[in-house]
PDB file of C-alpha atoms in Angstrom:
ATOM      1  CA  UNK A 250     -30.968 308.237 202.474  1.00 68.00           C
ATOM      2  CA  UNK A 251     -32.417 305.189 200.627  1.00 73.00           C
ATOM      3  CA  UNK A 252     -33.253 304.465 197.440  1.00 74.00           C
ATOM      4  CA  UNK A 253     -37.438 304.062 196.531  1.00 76.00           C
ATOM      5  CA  UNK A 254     -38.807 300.832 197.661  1.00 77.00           C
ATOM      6  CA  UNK A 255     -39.840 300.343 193.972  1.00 83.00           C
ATOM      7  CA  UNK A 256     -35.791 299.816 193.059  1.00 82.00           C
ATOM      8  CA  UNK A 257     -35.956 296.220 193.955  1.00 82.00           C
ATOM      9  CA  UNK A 258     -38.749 295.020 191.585  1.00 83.00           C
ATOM     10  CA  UNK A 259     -36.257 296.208 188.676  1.00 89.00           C
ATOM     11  CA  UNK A 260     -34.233 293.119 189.135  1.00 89.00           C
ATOM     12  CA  UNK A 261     -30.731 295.098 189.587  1.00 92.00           C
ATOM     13  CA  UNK A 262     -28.212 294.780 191.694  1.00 92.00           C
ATOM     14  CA  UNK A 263     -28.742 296.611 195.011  1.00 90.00           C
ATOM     15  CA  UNK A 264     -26.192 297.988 197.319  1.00 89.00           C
ATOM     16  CA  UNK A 265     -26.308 299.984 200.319  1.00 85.00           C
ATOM     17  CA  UNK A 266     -29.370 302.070 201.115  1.00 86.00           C
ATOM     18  CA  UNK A 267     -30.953 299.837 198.487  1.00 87.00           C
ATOM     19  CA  UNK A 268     -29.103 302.281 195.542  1.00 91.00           C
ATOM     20  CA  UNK A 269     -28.088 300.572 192.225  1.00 92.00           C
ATOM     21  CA  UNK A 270     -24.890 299.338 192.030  1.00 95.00           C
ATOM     22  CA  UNK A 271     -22.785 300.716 189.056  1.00 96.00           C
ATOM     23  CA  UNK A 272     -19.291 300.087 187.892  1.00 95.00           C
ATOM     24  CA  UNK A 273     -16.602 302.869 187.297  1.00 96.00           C
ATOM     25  CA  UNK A 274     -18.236 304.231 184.078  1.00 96.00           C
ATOM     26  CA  UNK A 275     -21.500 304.317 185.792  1.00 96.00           C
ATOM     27  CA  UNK A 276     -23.013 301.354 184.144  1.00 96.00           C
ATOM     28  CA  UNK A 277     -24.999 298.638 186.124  1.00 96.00           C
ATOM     29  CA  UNK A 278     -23.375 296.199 187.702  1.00 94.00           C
ATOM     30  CA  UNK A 279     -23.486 293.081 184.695  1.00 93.00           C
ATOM     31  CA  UNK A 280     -25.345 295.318 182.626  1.00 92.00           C
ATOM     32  CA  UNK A 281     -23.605 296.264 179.409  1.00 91.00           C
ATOM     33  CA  UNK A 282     -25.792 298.995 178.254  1.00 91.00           C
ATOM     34  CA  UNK A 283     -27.834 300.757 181.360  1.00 95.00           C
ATOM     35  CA  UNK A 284     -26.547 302.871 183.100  1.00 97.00           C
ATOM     36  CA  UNK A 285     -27.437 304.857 186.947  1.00 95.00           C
ATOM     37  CA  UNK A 286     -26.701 308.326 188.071  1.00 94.00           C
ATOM     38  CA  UNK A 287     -27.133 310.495 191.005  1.00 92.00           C
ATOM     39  CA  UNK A 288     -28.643 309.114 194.347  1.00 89.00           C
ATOM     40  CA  UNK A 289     -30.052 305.991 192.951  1.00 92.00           C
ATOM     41  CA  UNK A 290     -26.399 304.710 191.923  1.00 93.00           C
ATOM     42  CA  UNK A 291     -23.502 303.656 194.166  1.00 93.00           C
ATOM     43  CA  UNK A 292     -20.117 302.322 193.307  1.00 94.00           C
ATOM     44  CA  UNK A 293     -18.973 300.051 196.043  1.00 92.00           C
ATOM     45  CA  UNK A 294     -15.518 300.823 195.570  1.00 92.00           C
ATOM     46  CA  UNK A 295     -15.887 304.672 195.376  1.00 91.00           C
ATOM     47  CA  UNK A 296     -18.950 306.200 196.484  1.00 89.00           C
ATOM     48  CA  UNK A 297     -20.479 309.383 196.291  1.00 90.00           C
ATOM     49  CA  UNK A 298     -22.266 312.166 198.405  1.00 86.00           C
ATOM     50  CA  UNK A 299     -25.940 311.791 197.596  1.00 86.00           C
ATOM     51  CA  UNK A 300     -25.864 315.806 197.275  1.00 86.00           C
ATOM     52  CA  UNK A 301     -26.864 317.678 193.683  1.00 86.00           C
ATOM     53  CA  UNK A 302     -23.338 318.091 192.235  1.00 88.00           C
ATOM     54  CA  UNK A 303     -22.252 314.325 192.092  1.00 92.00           C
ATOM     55  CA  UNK A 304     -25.936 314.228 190.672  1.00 93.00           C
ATOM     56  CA  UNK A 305     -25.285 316.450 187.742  1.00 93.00           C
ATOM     57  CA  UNK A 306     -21.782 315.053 187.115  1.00 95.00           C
ATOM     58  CA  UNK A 307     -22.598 311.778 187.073  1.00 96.00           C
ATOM     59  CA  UNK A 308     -25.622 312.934 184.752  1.00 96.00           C
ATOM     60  CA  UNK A 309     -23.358 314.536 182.387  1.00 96.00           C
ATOM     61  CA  UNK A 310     -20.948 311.595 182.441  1.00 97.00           C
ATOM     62  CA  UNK A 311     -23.550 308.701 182.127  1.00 97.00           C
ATOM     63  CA  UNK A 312     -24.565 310.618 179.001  1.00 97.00           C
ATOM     64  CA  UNK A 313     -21.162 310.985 177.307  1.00 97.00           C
ATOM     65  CA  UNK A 314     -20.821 307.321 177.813  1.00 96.00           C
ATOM     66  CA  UNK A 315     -23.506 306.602 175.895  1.00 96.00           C
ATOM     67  CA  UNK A 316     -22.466 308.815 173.257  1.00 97.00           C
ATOM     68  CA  UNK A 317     -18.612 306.665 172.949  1.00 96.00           C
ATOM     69  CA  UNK A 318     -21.126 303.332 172.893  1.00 96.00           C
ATOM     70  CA  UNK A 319     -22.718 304.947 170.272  1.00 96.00           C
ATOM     71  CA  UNK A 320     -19.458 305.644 167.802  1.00 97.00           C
ATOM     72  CA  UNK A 321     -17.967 302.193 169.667  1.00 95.00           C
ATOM     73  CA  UNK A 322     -15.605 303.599 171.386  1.00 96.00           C
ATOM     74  CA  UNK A 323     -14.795 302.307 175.297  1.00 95.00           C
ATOM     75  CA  UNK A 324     -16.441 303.910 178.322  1.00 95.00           C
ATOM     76  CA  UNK A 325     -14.203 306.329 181.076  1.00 97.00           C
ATOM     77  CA  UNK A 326     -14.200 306.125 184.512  1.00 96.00           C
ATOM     78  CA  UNK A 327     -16.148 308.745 186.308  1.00 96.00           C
ATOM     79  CA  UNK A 328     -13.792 310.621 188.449  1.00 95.00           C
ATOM     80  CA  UNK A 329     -16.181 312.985 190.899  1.00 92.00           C
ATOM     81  CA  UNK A 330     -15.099 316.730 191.143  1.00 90.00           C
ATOM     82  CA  UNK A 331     -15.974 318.100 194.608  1.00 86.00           C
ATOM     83  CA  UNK A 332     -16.479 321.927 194.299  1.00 84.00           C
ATOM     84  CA  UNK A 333     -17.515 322.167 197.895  1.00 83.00           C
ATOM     85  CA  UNK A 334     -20.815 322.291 200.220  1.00 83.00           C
ATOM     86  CA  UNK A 335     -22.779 325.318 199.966  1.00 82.00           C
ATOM     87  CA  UNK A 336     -26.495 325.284 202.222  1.00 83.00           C
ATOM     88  CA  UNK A 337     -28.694 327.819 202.782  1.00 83.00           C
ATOM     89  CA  UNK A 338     -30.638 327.155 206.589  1.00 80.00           C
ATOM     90  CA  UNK A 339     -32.625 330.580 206.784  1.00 76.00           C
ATOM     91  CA  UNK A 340     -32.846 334.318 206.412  1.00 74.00           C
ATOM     92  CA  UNK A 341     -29.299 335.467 206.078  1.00 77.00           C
ATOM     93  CA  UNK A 342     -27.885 332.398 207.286  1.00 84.00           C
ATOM     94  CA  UNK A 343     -26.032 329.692 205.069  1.00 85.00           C
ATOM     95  CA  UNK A 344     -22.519 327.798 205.655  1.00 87.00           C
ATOM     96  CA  UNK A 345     -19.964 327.171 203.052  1.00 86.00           C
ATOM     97  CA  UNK A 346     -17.150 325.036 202.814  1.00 83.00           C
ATOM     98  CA  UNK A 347     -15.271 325.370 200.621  1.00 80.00           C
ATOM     99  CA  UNK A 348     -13.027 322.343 198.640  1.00 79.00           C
ATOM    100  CA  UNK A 349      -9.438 321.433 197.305  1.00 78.00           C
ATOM    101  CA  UNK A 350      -6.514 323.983 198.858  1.00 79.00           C
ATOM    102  CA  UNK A 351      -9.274 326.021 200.280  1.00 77.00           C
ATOM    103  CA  UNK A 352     -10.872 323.216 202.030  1.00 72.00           C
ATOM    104  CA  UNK A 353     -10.253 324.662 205.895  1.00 81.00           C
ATOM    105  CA  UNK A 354     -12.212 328.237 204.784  1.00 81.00           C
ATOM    106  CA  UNK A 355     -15.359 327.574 205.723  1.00 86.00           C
ATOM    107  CA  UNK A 356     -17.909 330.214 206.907  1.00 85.00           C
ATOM    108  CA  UNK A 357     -21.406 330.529 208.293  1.00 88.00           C
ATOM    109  CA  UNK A 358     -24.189 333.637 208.810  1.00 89.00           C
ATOM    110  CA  UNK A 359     -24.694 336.205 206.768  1.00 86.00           C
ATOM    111  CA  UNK A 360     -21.551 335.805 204.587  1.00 87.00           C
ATOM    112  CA  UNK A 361     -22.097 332.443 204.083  1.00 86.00           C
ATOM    113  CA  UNK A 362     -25.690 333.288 202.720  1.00 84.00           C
ATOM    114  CA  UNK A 363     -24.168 336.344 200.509  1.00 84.00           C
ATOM    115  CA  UNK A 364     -22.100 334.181 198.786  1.00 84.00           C
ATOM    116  CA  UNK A 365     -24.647 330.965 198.230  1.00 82.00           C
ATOM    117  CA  UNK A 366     -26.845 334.009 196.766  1.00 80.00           C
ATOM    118  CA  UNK A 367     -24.367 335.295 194.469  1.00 82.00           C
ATOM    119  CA  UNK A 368     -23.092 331.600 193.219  1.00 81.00           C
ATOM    120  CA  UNK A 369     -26.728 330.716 192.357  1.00 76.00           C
ATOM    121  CA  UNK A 370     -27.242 334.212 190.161  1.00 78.00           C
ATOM    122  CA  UNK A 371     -23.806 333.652 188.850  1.00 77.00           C
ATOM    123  CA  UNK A 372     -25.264 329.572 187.279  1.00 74.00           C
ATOM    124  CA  UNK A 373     -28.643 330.844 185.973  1.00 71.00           C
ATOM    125  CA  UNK A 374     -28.373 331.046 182.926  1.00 68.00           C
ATOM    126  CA  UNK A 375     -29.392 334.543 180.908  1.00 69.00           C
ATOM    127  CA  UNK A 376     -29.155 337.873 182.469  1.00 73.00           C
ATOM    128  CA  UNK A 377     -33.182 338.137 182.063  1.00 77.00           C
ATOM    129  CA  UNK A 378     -32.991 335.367 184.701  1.00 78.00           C
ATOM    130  CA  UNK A 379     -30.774 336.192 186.513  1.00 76.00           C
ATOM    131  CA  UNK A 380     -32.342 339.950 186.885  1.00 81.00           C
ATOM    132  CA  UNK A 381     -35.944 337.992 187.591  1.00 84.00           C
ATOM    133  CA  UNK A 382     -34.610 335.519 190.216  1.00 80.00           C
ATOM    134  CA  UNK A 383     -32.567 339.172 191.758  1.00 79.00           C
ATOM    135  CA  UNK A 384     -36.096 340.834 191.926  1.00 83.00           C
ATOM    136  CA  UNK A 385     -38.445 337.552 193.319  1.00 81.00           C
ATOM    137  CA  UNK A 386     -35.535 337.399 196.038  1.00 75.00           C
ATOM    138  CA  UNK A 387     -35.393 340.584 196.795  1.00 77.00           C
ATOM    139  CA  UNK A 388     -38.908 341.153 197.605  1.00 79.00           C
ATOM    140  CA  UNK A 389     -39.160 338.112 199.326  1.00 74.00           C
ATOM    141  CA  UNK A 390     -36.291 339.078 201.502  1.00 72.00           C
ATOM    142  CA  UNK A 391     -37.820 342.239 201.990  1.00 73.00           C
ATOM    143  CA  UNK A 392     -41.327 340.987 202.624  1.00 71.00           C
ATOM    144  CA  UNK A 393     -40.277 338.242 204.782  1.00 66.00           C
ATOM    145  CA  UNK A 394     -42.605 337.068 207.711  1.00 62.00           C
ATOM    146  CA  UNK A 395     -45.490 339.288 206.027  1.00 55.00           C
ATOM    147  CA  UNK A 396     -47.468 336.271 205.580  1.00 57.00           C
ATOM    148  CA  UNK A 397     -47.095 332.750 205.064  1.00 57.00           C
ATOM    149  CA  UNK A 398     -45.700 330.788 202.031  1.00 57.00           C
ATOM    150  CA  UNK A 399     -46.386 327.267 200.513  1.00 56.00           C
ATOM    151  CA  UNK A 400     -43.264 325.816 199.771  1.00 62.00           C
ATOM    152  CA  UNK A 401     -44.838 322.707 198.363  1.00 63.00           C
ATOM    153  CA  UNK A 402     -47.624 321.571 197.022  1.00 58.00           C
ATOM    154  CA  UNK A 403     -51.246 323.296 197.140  1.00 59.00           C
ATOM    155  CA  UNK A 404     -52.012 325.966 199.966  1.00 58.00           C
ATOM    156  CA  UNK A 405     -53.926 324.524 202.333  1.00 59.00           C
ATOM    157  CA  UNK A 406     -57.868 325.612 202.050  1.00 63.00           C
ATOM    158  CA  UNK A 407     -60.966 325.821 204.134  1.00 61.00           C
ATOM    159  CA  UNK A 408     -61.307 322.245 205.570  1.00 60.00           C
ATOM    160  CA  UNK A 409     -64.893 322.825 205.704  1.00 63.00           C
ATOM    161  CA  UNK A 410     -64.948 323.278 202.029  1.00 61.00           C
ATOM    162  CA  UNK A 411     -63.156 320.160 200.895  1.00 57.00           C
ATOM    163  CA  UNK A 412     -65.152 317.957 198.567  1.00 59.00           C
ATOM    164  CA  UNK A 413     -67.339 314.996 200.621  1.00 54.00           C
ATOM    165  CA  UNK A 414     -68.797 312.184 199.669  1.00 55.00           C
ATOM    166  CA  UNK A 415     -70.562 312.039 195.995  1.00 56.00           C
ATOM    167  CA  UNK A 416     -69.060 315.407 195.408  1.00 51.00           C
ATOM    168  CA  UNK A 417     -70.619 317.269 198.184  1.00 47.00           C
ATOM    169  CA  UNK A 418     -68.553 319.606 200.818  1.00 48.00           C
ATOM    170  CA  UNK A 419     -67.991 318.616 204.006  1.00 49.00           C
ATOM    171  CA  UNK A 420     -70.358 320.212 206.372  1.00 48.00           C
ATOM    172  CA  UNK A 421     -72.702 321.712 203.763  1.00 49.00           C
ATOM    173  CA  UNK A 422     -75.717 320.074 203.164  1.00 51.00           C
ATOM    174  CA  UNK A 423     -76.490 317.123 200.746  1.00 48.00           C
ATOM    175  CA  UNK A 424     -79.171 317.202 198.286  1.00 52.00           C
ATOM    176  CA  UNK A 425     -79.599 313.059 198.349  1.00 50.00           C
ATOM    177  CA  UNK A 426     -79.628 310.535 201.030  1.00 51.00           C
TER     178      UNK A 426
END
């Protein structure tokens, strides 16, 4: 994965994949007070996955070390906490991998996907949430294949309906010339 094209008209140092390159506490590289995060930061000397929990870590610590600049205190090193891989690739199929002492346990199929489902109701926060997302996925589970689903952006619509020239629909006739 690369970093946006648009990352080299910023003027900061770029490393591999064209990502920003940051110093232990996350700061840019000869920067004193601007800091990168997530996929668009890498530290030469100890990179990250570009996955969603170093993103939210590094998120979290970026901001706390703009809170110690704040009351003048010195930055921290960011120190990455791998919790493990969890993926879901279809209908009752995930895989899991676990990390730390339980690093050899993975598993895959319908397991796999119980256990991604109940680790994402377990982080949402509220129990009105969590009984909303339990209902939406339910019923999509249930009603799977009964129809298609736009994952994203708009559903596509009658092509022959899309707007023309000067506002008129494509194969409809045009009141001017």
């Amino acid at each position: 994965m690369a970093a946006s094209g648009a990352v080299a008209g910023w003027g900061l140092p770029q490393g591999r994949g064209g990502r920003i390159v940051v110093g232990p506490d996350l700061r840019v590289q000869g920067q004193d007070r601007i800091f990168a995060a997530g996929d668009i930061a890498v530290n030469p000397d100890d990179p990250t996955p570009q996955l969603a929990q170093p993103a939210i870590q590094m998120g979290r610590h970026a901001a706390a070390q703009i809170v110690r600049l704040q009351r003048e205190l010195a930055t921290e090193p960011f120190a990455y906490h791998d919790k493990g891989i969890l993926a879901t690739i279809g209908r009752r199929s995930a895989v899991v991998q676990l990390a730390g002492r339980l690093r050899w346990l993975r598993l895959r199929g319908t397991l796999a996907w119980l256990a991604w489902f109940a680790l994402h109701l377990v982080y949402l926060l509220g129990g009105r949430n969590r009984v909303s997302t339990l209902v939406n996925l339910a019923f999509r589970y249930v009603a799977w294949g009964h129809g298609g689903s736009v994952i994203v952006g708009d559903e596509p619509g009658d092509p022959r309906r899309q707007p023309g020239p000067a506002g008129s629909a494509v194969g409809q006739p045009c009141d001017g010339p």
